[in-house]
Amino acid sequence: MATRISGRLGVAIRYLPDGPDYRLRANEAFYPASVIKVPILAEVFWQAAEGRLDLNSRLAVTDEDRREGSGILAALKPGITLTIQDLAELMIVVSDNTATAMLVRLVGAPAVNARMRSLGLEKTRVAGAMAGDRESRDRSETTPADMLRLFELLWNGTVADPEASTQMLGILSRQQFMDLARYLPVDDLSEEDGRRQSPVVLASKSGAVNGVRNDVGLITARTAKGPRQYIVSVFTNEVEDARLWTPENPAMLTVGEVSRLAYQHLLEDL
């Protein structure tokens, strides 16, 4: 599969709770694109759990905060106020870059990076434009293994505390960009009734810029033997293709195919 696309493919898969694991270039550094928003989310909720910020406090969007790319806040007039909880939802659900810049400015990029190191995610860092500097190049990075580890910590309730971990997974379950779901038997995950009835549900975060398609998620499959959970972390970097922003982007198809194979293996192992 790695030969089907130009560039690099990195994969980390874990079937919960005790494996098995599957890895391909899992410890190599990749540009994360918007997947880096999950560590930022974790730091926001951790500081809230520590009493250092209130998720119900409101922040005003300033012109300095506005970022191009995904999201909606950059298109609105400056001055609108939103709660920190609102900004966290926007950062993940519609991958809003302006909300992200506001939250990084609030909690501090060094705090995010220190938190990730404390969790054992040694190769994960948020930097550059995502950290609020419009002019600098965004040198954020992570690895497939690091992001698998972060999702596993969310799953076992140890990111801040069980309640905060559950809240974060709830936000991640509402994300609207899900390449991992492309070939899975999902129902309408955009509605609560659909999520309750779907054979497969996801809590995930994708990332995409030119030459990059990434997706990481906790997947719950409802099977005849009860629910089964696993984590899939897929990264593609340096992809060369003229169809970068079409549904047939080869890297995006590869992310979906890795996810399909992981699900197929789960069913075969029941």
PDB file of C-alpha atoms in Angstrom:
ATOM      1  CA  MET A   1       0.000   0.000   0.000  1.00  0.00           C
ATOM      2  CA  ALA A   2       2.863   2.373   0.776  1.00  0.00           C
ATOM      3  CA  THR A   3       3.891   2.216  -2.892  1.00  0.00           C
ATOM      4  CA  ARG A   4       0.481   3.407  -4.140  1.00  0.00           C
ATOM      5  CA  ILE A   5       1.211   7.025  -3.297  1.00  0.00           C
ATOM      6  CA  SER A   6       4.219   9.246  -3.720  1.00  0.00           C
ATOM      7  CA  GLY A   7       5.723  10.627  -0.558  1.00  0.00           C
ATOM      8  CA  ARG A   8       5.606   8.970   2.855  1.00  0.00           C
ATOM      9  CA  LEU A   9       2.997   6.858   4.634  1.00  0.00           C
ATOM     10  CA  GLY A  10       3.060   6.299   8.389  1.00  0.00           C
ATOM     11  CA  VAL A  11       0.629   4.062  10.266  1.00  0.00           C
ATOM     12  CA  ALA A  12       0.019   3.062  13.869  1.00  0.00           C
ATOM     13  CA  ILE A  13      -2.911   0.790  14.828  1.00  0.00           C
ATOM     14  CA  ARG A  14      -3.830  -0.630  18.221  1.00  0.00           C
ATOM     15  CA  TYR A  15      -6.715  -2.928  19.085  1.00  0.00           C
ATOM     16  CA  LEU A  16      -7.903  -2.125  22.585  1.00  0.00           C
ATOM     17  CA  PRO A  17      -7.319  -2.907  25.322  1.00  0.00           C
ATOM     18  CA  ASP A  18      -4.205  -5.061  24.848  1.00  0.00           C
ATOM     19  CA  GLY A  19      -3.354  -5.131  21.152  1.00  0.00           C
ATOM     20  CA  PRO A  20      -2.226  -6.358  18.786  1.00  0.00           C
ATOM     21  CA  ASP A  21      -0.413  -3.392  17.285  1.00  0.00           C
ATOM     22  CA  TYR A  22       0.562  -2.694  13.682  1.00  0.00           C
ATOM     23  CA  ARG A  23       3.179  -0.099  12.765  1.00  0.00           C
ATOM     24  CA  LEU A  24       4.721   1.410   9.639  1.00  0.00           C
ATOM     25  CA  ARG A  25       7.119   4.342  10.060  1.00  0.00           C
ATOM     26  CA  ALA A  26       5.166   4.985  13.243  1.00  0.00           C
ATOM     27  CA  ASN A  27       7.992   6.810  15.000  1.00  0.00           C
ATOM     28  CA  GLU A  28       8.969   9.036  12.070  1.00  0.00           C
ATOM     29  CA  ALA A  29       8.160  12.731  12.330  1.00  0.00           C
ATOM     30  CA  PHE A  30       5.363  13.942  10.053  1.00  0.00           C
ATOM     31  CA  TYR A  31       3.831  17.337   9.451  1.00  0.00           C
ATOM     32  CA  PRO A  32       0.510  16.996  11.306  1.00  0.00           C
ATOM     33  CA  ALA A  33      -1.601  19.732   9.689  1.00  0.00           C
ATOM     34  CA  SER A  34      -4.790  20.059  11.769  1.00  0.00           C
ATOM     35  CA  VAL A  35      -4.197  16.854  13.731  1.00  0.00           C
ATOM     36  CA  ILE A  36      -2.004  19.057  15.953  1.00  0.00           C
ATOM     37  CA  LYS A  37      -5.246  20.569  17.251  1.00  0.00           C
ATOM     38  CA  VAL A  38      -5.798  17.490  19.435  1.00  0.00           C
ATOM     39  CA  PRO A  39      -2.794  18.267  21.690  1.00  0.00           C
ATOM     40  CA  ILE A  40      -4.032  21.858  21.909  1.00  0.00           C
ATOM     41  CA  LEU A  41      -7.484  20.587  22.921  1.00  0.00           C
ATOM     42  CA  ALA A  42      -5.871  18.411  25.572  1.00  0.00           C
ATOM     43  CA  GLU A  43      -3.995  21.345  27.102  1.00  0.00           C
ATOM     44  CA  VAL A  44      -7.121  23.515  27.170  1.00  0.00           C
ATOM     45  CA  PHE A  45      -9.055  20.877  29.088  1.00  0.00           C
ATOM     46  CA  TRP A  46      -6.111  20.090  31.341  1.00  0.00           C
ATOM     47  CA  GLN A  47      -5.772  23.727  32.388  1.00  0.00           C
ATOM     48  CA  ALA A  48      -9.530  23.825  32.986  1.00  0.00           C
ATOM     49  CA  ALA A  49      -9.287  20.722  35.188  1.00  0.00           C
ATOM     50  CA  GLU A  50      -6.481  22.402  37.131  1.00  0.00           C
ATOM     51  CA  GLY A  51      -8.665  25.478  37.691  1.00  0.00           C
ATOM     52  CA  ARG A  52      -6.405  27.745  35.636  1.00  0.00           C
ATOM     53  CA  LEU A  53      -9.158  28.661  33.179  1.00  0.00           C
ATOM     54  CA  ASP A  54     -12.940  28.481  32.979  1.00  0.00           C
ATOM     55  CA  LEU A  55     -14.411  26.867  29.879  1.00  0.00           C
ATOM     56  CA  ASN A  56     -17.406  29.213  30.204  1.00  0.00           C
ATOM     57  CA  SER A  57     -15.258  32.368  30.058  1.00  0.00           C
ATOM     58  CA  ARG A  58     -15.726  34.389  26.897  1.00  0.00           C
ATOM     59  CA  LEU A  59     -13.042  35.674  24.532  1.00  0.00           C
ATOM     60  CA  ALA A  60     -13.424  38.269  21.804  1.00  0.00           C
ATOM     61  CA  VAL A  61     -12.197  37.512  18.300  1.00  0.00           C
ATOM     62  CA  THR A  62      -9.688  40.171  17.248  1.00  0.00           C
ATOM     63  CA  ASP A  63      -8.312  40.965  13.820  1.00  0.00           C
ATOM     64  CA  GLU A  64      -4.917  39.727  15.013  1.00  0.00           C
ATOM     65  CA  ASP A  65      -6.415  36.296  15.728  1.00  0.00           C
ATOM     66  CA  ARG A  66      -7.908  35.767  12.289  1.00  0.00           C
ATOM     67  CA  ARG A  67      -6.385  32.941  10.224  1.00  0.00           C
ATOM     68  CA  GLU A  68      -7.122  31.887   6.677  1.00  0.00           C
ATOM     69  CA  GLY A  69      -8.019  28.332   5.796  1.00  0.00           C
ATOM     70  CA  SER A  70     -10.559  26.085   7.450  1.00  0.00           C
ATOM     71  CA  GLY A  71     -13.266  27.332   9.747  1.00  0.00           C
ATOM     72  CA  ILE A  72     -15.726  30.213   9.845  1.00  0.00           C
ATOM     73  CA  LEU A  73     -14.531  32.754  12.420  1.00  0.00           C
ATOM     74  CA  ALA A  74     -12.144  34.481   9.987  1.00  0.00           C
ATOM     75  CA  ALA A  75     -15.167  35.432   7.843  1.00  0.00           C
ATOM     76  CA  LEU A  76     -17.006  37.101  10.726  1.00  0.00           C
ATOM     77  CA  LYS A  77     -16.514  40.644  11.918  1.00  0.00           C
ATOM     78  CA  PRO A  78     -13.998  41.051  14.756  1.00  0.00           C
ATOM     79  CA  GLY A  79     -15.477  41.578  18.198  1.00  0.00           C
ATOM     80  CA  ILE A  80     -17.738  38.548  18.403  1.00  0.00           C
ATOM     81  CA  THR A  81     -17.306  36.769  21.740  1.00  0.00           C
ATOM     82  CA  LEU A  82     -17.341  33.028  22.314  1.00  0.00           C
ATOM     83  CA  THR A  83     -16.732  30.809  25.297  1.00  0.00           C
ATOM     84  CA  ILE A  84     -13.536  28.783  25.501  1.00  0.00           C
ATOM     85  CA  GLN A  85     -15.750  25.708  25.163  1.00  0.00           C
ATOM     86  CA  ASP A  86     -17.193  27.159  21.932  1.00  0.00           C
ATOM     87  CA  LEU A  87     -13.705  27.777  20.580  1.00  0.00           C
ATOM     88  CA  ALA A  88     -12.656  24.221  21.407  1.00  0.00           C
ATOM     89  CA  GLU A  89     -15.696  22.868  19.552  1.00  0.00           C
ATOM     90  CA  LEU A  90     -14.963  25.037  16.513  1.00  0.00           C
ATOM     91  CA  MET A  91     -11.284  24.103  16.525  1.00  0.00           C
ATOM     92  CA  ILE A  92     -12.116  20.392  16.271  1.00  0.00           C
ATOM     93  CA  VAL A  93     -15.546  20.066  14.666  1.00  0.00           C
ATOM     94  CA  VAL A  94     -14.905  22.405  11.713  1.00  0.00           C
ATOM     95  CA  SER A  95     -11.122  22.676  12.230  1.00  0.00           C
ATOM     96  CA  ASP A  96     -11.345  26.443  12.685  1.00  0.00           C
ATOM     97  CA  ASN A  97      -7.877  28.002  12.420  1.00  0.00           C
ATOM     98  CA  THR A  98      -8.884  31.272  14.072  1.00  0.00           C
ATOM     99  CA  ALA A  99     -10.293  29.440  17.093  1.00  0.00           C
ATOM    100  CA  THR A 100      -7.055  27.466  17.207  1.00  0.00           C
ATOM    101  CA  ALA A 101      -4.891  30.584  17.217  1.00  0.00           C
ATOM    102  CA  MET A 102      -6.978  32.046  20.044  1.00  0.00           C
ATOM    103  CA  LEU A 103      -6.667  28.913  22.154  1.00  0.00           C
ATOM    104  CA  VAL A 104      -2.917  28.594  21.607  1.00  0.00           C
ATOM    105  CA  ARG A 105      -2.510  32.228  22.612  1.00  0.00           C
ATOM    106  CA  LEU A 106      -4.592  31.481  25.717  1.00  0.00           C
ATOM    107  CA  VAL A 107      -2.798  28.367  26.968  1.00  0.00           C
ATOM    108  CA  GLY A 108       0.627  28.918  25.368  1.00  0.00           C
ATOM    109  CA  ALA A 109       2.442  26.739  22.849  1.00  0.00           C
ATOM    110  CA  PRO A 110       5.228  25.950  25.376  1.00  0.00           C
ATOM    111  CA  ALA A 111       2.585  24.609  27.775  1.00  0.00           C
ATOM    112  CA  VAL A 112       1.157  22.340  25.064  1.00  0.00           C
ATOM    113  CA  ASN A 113       4.603  21.013  24.213  1.00  0.00           C
ATOM    114  CA  ALA A 114       5.569  20.480  27.845  1.00  0.00           C
ATOM    115  CA  ARG A 115       2.315  18.628  28.465  1.00  0.00           C
ATOM    116  CA  MET A 116       2.915  16.324  25.519  1.00  0.00           C
ATOM    117  CA  ARG A 117       6.417  15.536  26.762  1.00  0.00           C
ATOM    118  CA  SER A 118       5.021  14.750  30.207  1.00  0.00           C
ATOM    119  CA  LEU A 119       2.693  12.232  28.542  1.00  0.00           C
ATOM    120  CA  GLY A 120       5.571  10.589  26.694  1.00  0.00           C
ATOM    121  CA  LEU A 121       4.841  12.203  23.312  1.00  0.00           C
ATOM    122  CA  GLU A 122       8.441  13.215  22.764  1.00  0.00           C
ATOM    123  CA  LYS A 123       8.179  14.046  19.059  1.00  0.00           C
ATOM    124  CA  THR A 124       5.033  16.190  19.189  1.00  0.00           C
ATOM    125  CA  ARG A 125       5.261  19.971  19.143  1.00  0.00           C
ATOM    126  CA  VAL A 126       3.104  22.900  18.114  1.00  0.00           C
ATOM    127  CA  ALA A 127       5.018  25.826  16.639  1.00  0.00           C
ATOM    128  CA  GLY A 128       5.025  28.637  14.127  1.00  0.00           C
ATOM    129  CA  ALA A 129       1.861  30.063  12.623  1.00  0.00           C
ATOM    130  CA  MET A 130      -0.385  27.717  14.612  1.00  0.00           C
ATOM    131  CA  ALA A 131       1.121  29.207  17.759  1.00  0.00           C
ATOM    132  CA  GLY A 132      -0.102  32.667  16.788  1.00  0.00           C
ATOM    133  CA  ASP A 133       2.793  34.041  14.694  1.00  0.00           C
ATOM    134  CA  ARG A 134       1.418  34.883  11.258  1.00  0.00           C
ATOM    135  CA  GLU A 135       4.804  35.405   9.638  1.00  0.00           C
ATOM    136  CA  SER A 136       6.755  32.355  10.803  1.00  0.00           C
ATOM    137  CA  ARG A 137       6.620  28.998   9.074  1.00  0.00           C
ATOM    138  CA  ASP A 138       4.570  26.423  10.950  1.00  0.00           C
ATOM    139  CA  ARG A 139       7.065  23.753  12.035  1.00  0.00           C
ATOM    140  CA  SER A 140       4.649  21.675  14.067  1.00  0.00           C
ATOM    141  CA  GLU A 141       5.322  17.949  13.976  1.00  0.00           C
ATOM    142  CA  THR A 142       4.212  14.656  15.455  1.00  0.00           C
ATOM    143  CA  THR A 143       4.346  10.926  14.741  1.00  0.00           C
ATOM    144  CA  PRO A 144       1.677   8.303  14.097  1.00  0.00           C
ATOM    145  CA  ALA A 145       2.724   6.581  17.334  1.00  0.00           C
ATOM    146  CA  ASP A 146       2.488   9.774  19.392  1.00  0.00           C
ATOM    147  CA  MET A 147      -1.047  10.487  18.214  1.00  0.00           C
ATOM    148  CA  LEU A 148      -2.094   6.897  18.811  1.00  0.00           C
ATOM    149  CA  ARG A 149      -0.747   7.279  22.346  1.00  0.00           C
ATOM    150  CA  LEU A 150      -2.725  10.485  22.923  1.00  0.00           C
ATOM    151  CA  PHE A 151      -5.967   8.874  21.752  1.00  0.00           C
ATOM    152  CA  GLU A 152      -5.285   5.860  23.956  1.00  0.00           C
ATOM    153  CA  LEU A 153      -4.869   8.175  26.948  1.00  0.00           C
ATOM    154  CA  LEU A 154      -8.192   9.811  26.065  1.00  0.00           C
ATOM    155  CA  TRP A 155      -9.778   6.371  25.812  1.00  0.00           C
ATOM    156  CA  ASN A 156      -8.567   5.292  29.252  1.00  0.00           C
ATOM    157  CA  GLY A 157      -9.541   8.613  30.832  1.00  0.00           C
ATOM    158  CA  THR A 158      -6.114   9.888  31.833  1.00  0.00           C
ATOM    159  CA  VAL A 159      -5.952  13.144  29.876  1.00  0.00           C
ATOM    160  CA  ALA A 160      -6.576  15.526  32.775  1.00  0.00           C
ATOM    161  CA  ASP A 161      -9.264  13.314  34.351  1.00  0.00           C
ATOM    162  CA  PRO A 162     -11.982  10.885  33.230  1.00  0.00           C
ATOM    163  CA  GLU A 163     -14.633  13.589  32.860  1.00  0.00           C
ATOM    164  CA  ALA A 164     -12.387  15.821  30.747  1.00  0.00           C
ATOM    165  CA  SER A 165     -11.304  12.861  28.602  1.00  0.00           C
ATOM    166  CA  THR A 166     -14.940  11.958  27.973  1.00  0.00           C
ATOM    167  CA  GLN A 167     -15.774  15.549  27.045  1.00  0.00           C
ATOM    168  CA  MET A 168     -12.888  15.700  24.581  1.00  0.00           C
ATOM    169  CA  LEU A 169     -13.890  12.428  22.940  1.00  0.00           C
ATOM    170  CA  GLY A 170     -17.405  13.851  22.621  1.00  0.00           C
ATOM    171  CA  ILE A 171     -16.036  16.856  20.734  1.00  0.00           C
ATOM    172  CA  LEU A 172     -13.883  14.609  18.534  1.00  0.00           C
ATOM    173  CA  SER A 173     -16.946  12.485  17.740  1.00  0.00           C
ATOM    174  CA  ARG A 174     -18.563  15.548  16.162  1.00  0.00           C
ATOM    175  CA  GLN A 175     -15.711  16.258  13.748  1.00  0.00           C
ATOM    176  CA  GLN A 176     -17.049  16.760  10.234  1.00  0.00           C
ATOM    177  CA  PHE A 177     -14.059  15.570   8.188  1.00  0.00           C
ATOM    178  CA  MET A 178     -13.619  11.793   8.446  1.00  0.00           C
ATOM    179  CA  ASP A 179     -11.431  10.120   5.859  1.00  0.00           C
ATOM    180  CA  LEU A 180     -11.184   7.136   8.210  1.00  0.00           C
ATOM    181  CA  ALA A 181     -14.905   6.493   7.663  1.00  0.00           C
ATOM    182  CA  ARG A 182     -14.755   6.428   3.859  1.00  0.00           C
ATOM    183  CA  TYR A 183     -15.047   2.640   3.466  1.00  0.00           C
ATOM    184  CA  LEU A 184     -16.631   1.785   6.816  1.00  0.00           C
ATOM    185  CA  PRO A 185     -20.296   0.810   7.376  1.00  0.00           C
ATOM    186  CA  VAL A 186     -21.341   4.069   9.001  1.00  0.00           C
ATOM    187  CA  ASP A 187     -24.792   5.597   9.239  1.00  0.00           C
ATOM    188  CA  ASP A 188     -25.430   9.332   9.553  1.00  0.00           C
ATOM    189  CA  LEU A 189     -22.772  10.444  12.028  1.00  0.00           C
ATOM    190  CA  SER A 190     -23.857  14.074  11.728  1.00  0.00           C
ATOM    191  CA  GLU A 191     -26.912  13.432  13.914  1.00  0.00           C
ATOM    192  CA  GLU A 192     -27.118  12.021  17.432  1.00  0.00           C
ATOM    193  CA  ASP A 193     -29.662   9.375  16.398  1.00  0.00           C
ATOM    194  CA  GLY A 194     -27.359   8.325  13.571  1.00  0.00           C
ATOM    195  CA  ARG A 195     -24.393   7.927  15.898  1.00  0.00           C
ATOM    196  CA  ARG A 196     -26.439   5.840  18.306  1.00  0.00           C
ATOM    197  CA  GLN A 197     -27.574   3.476  15.548  1.00  0.00           C
ATOM    198  CA  SER A 198     -24.454   3.320  13.389  1.00  0.00           C
ATOM    199  CA  PRO A 199     -22.518  -0.001  13.291  1.00  0.00           C
ATOM    200  CA  VAL A 200     -19.332   2.072  13.522  1.00  0.00           C
ATOM    201  CA  VAL A 201     -18.754   5.386  15.297  1.00  0.00           C
ATOM    202  CA  LEU A 202     -15.644   7.538  15.349  1.00  0.00           C
ATOM    203  CA  ALA A 203     -13.985  10.118  17.543  1.00  0.00           C
ATOM    204  CA  SER A 204     -11.323  11.525  15.256  1.00  0.00           C
ATOM    205  CA  LYS A 205      -9.347  14.454  13.880  1.00  0.00           C
ATOM    206  CA  SER A 206      -8.119  14.850  10.332  1.00  0.00           C
ATOM    207  CA  GLY A 207      -5.554  17.206   8.851  1.00  0.00           C
ATOM    208  CA  ALA A 208      -5.042  18.348   5.275  1.00  0.00           C
ATOM    209  CA  VAL A 209      -2.840  20.801   3.420  1.00  0.00           C
ATOM    210  CA  ASN A 210      -1.223  20.509  -0.003  1.00  0.00           C
ATOM    211  CA  GLY A 211       0.686  17.232  -0.095  1.00  0.00           C
ATOM    212  CA  VAL A 212      -0.664  16.044   3.268  1.00  0.00           C
ATOM    213  CA  ARG A 213      -3.597  13.890   4.363  1.00  0.00           C
ATOM    214  CA  ASN A 214      -3.717  12.664   7.963  1.00  0.00           C
ATOM    215  CA  ASP A 215      -6.404  11.180  10.189  1.00  0.00           C
ATOM    216  CA  VAL A 216      -6.385   9.725  13.691  1.00  0.00           C
ATOM    217  CA  GLY A 217      -9.343   8.249  15.503  1.00  0.00           C
ATOM    218  CA  LEU A 218     -10.802   6.011  18.145  1.00  0.00           C
ATOM    219  CA  ILE A 219     -13.204   3.682  16.351  1.00  0.00           C
ATOM    220  CA  THR A 220     -15.977   1.757  18.076  1.00  0.00           C
ATOM    221  CA  ALA A 221     -17.468  -1.146  16.123  1.00  0.00           C
ATOM    222  CA  ARG A 222     -20.702  -2.734  17.272  1.00  0.00           C
ATOM    223  CA  THR A 223     -20.358  -6.453  16.588  1.00  0.00           C
ATOM    224  CA  ALA A 224     -22.339  -9.614  17.357  1.00  0.00           C
ATOM    225  CA  LYS A 225     -19.936 -10.193  20.241  1.00  0.00           C
ATOM    226  CA  GLY A 226     -20.345  -6.719  21.642  1.00  0.00           C
ATOM    227  CA  PRO A 227     -18.526  -3.426  21.055  1.00  0.00           C
ATOM    228  CA  ARG A 228     -14.889  -3.519  19.986  1.00  0.00           C
ATOM    229  CA  GLN A 229     -12.590  -0.505  19.963  1.00  0.00           C
ATOM    230  CA  TYR A 230      -9.341   0.297  18.220  1.00  0.00           C
ATOM    231  CA  ILE A 231      -7.258   3.320  17.269  1.00  0.00           C
ATOM    232  CA  VAL A 232      -6.043   4.091  13.756  1.00  0.00           C
ATOM    233  CA  SER A 233      -3.384   6.754  13.150  1.00  0.00           C
ATOM    234  CA  VAL A 234      -2.529   7.399   9.483  1.00  0.00           C
ATOM    235  CA  PHE A 235      -0.202  10.091   8.139  1.00  0.00           C
ATOM    236  CA  THR A 236       0.812  10.933   4.572  1.00  0.00           C
ATOM    237  CA  ASN A 237       3.325  13.664   3.775  1.00  0.00           C
ATOM    238  CA  GLU A 238       5.044  14.962   0.640  1.00  0.00           C
ATOM    239  CA  VAL A 239       2.373  13.577  -1.682  1.00  0.00           C
ATOM    240  CA  GLU A 240       2.594  14.762  -5.278  1.00  0.00           C
ATOM    241  CA  ASP A 241      -0.707  14.717  -7.131  1.00  0.00           C
ATOM    242  CA  ALA A 242      -2.745  17.104  -9.267  1.00  0.00           C
ATOM    243  CA  ARG A 243      -5.978  16.050  -7.518  1.00  0.00           C
ATOM    244  CA  LEU A 244      -5.008  17.314  -4.072  1.00  0.00           C
ATOM    245  CA  TRP A 245      -8.417  18.782  -3.286  1.00  0.00           C
ATOM    246  CA  THR A 246     -10.741  16.290  -4.942  1.00  0.00           C
ATOM    247  CA  PRO A 247     -12.518  13.242  -3.452  1.00  0.00           C
ATOM    248  CA  GLU A 248     -10.123  11.050  -5.444  1.00  0.00           C
ATOM    249  CA  ASN A 249      -6.974  12.392  -3.834  1.00  0.00           C
ATOM    250  CA  PRO A 250      -4.730   9.288  -3.610  1.00  0.00           C
ATOM    251  CA  ALA A 251      -3.485  10.053  -0.118  1.00  0.00           C
ATOM    252  CA  MET A 252      -7.050  10.466   1.131  1.00  0.00           C
ATOM    253  CA  LEU A 253      -7.987   7.165  -0.500  1.00  0.00           C
ATOM    254  CA  THR A 254      -4.992   5.547   1.193  1.00  0.00           C
ATOM    255  CA  VAL A 255      -6.110   6.812   4.612  1.00  0.00           C
ATOM    256  CA  GLY A 256      -9.537   5.284   3.977  1.00  0.00           C
ATOM    257  CA  GLU A 257      -8.040   2.015   2.781  1.00  0.00           C
ATOM    258  CA  VAL A 258      -5.845   1.652   5.877  1.00  0.00           C
ATOM    259  CA  SER A 259      -8.941   2.217   7.992  1.00  0.00           C
ATOM    260  CA  ARG A 260     -10.890  -0.366   5.984  1.00  0.00           C
ATOM    261  CA  LEU A 261      -8.164  -2.981   6.423  1.00  0.00           C
ATOM    262  CA  ALA A 262      -8.010  -2.320  10.167  1.00  0.00           C
ATOM    263  CA  TYR A 263     -11.773  -2.828  10.438  1.00  0.00           C
ATOM    264  CA  GLN A 264     -11.641  -5.971   8.295  1.00  0.00           C
ATOM    265  CA  HIS A 265      -8.958  -7.434  10.543  1.00  0.00           C
ATOM    266  CA  LEU A 266     -11.105  -6.697  13.586  1.00  0.00           C
ATOM    267  CA  LEU A 267     -14.020  -8.648  12.110  1.00  0.00           C
ATOM    268  CA  GLU A 268     -11.811 -11.564  11.103  1.00  0.00           C
ATOM    269  CA  ASP A 269     -10.415 -11.776  14.629  1.00  0.00           C
ATOM    270  CA  LEU A 270     -13.807 -12.034  16.375  1.00  0.00           C
TER     271      LEU A 270
END
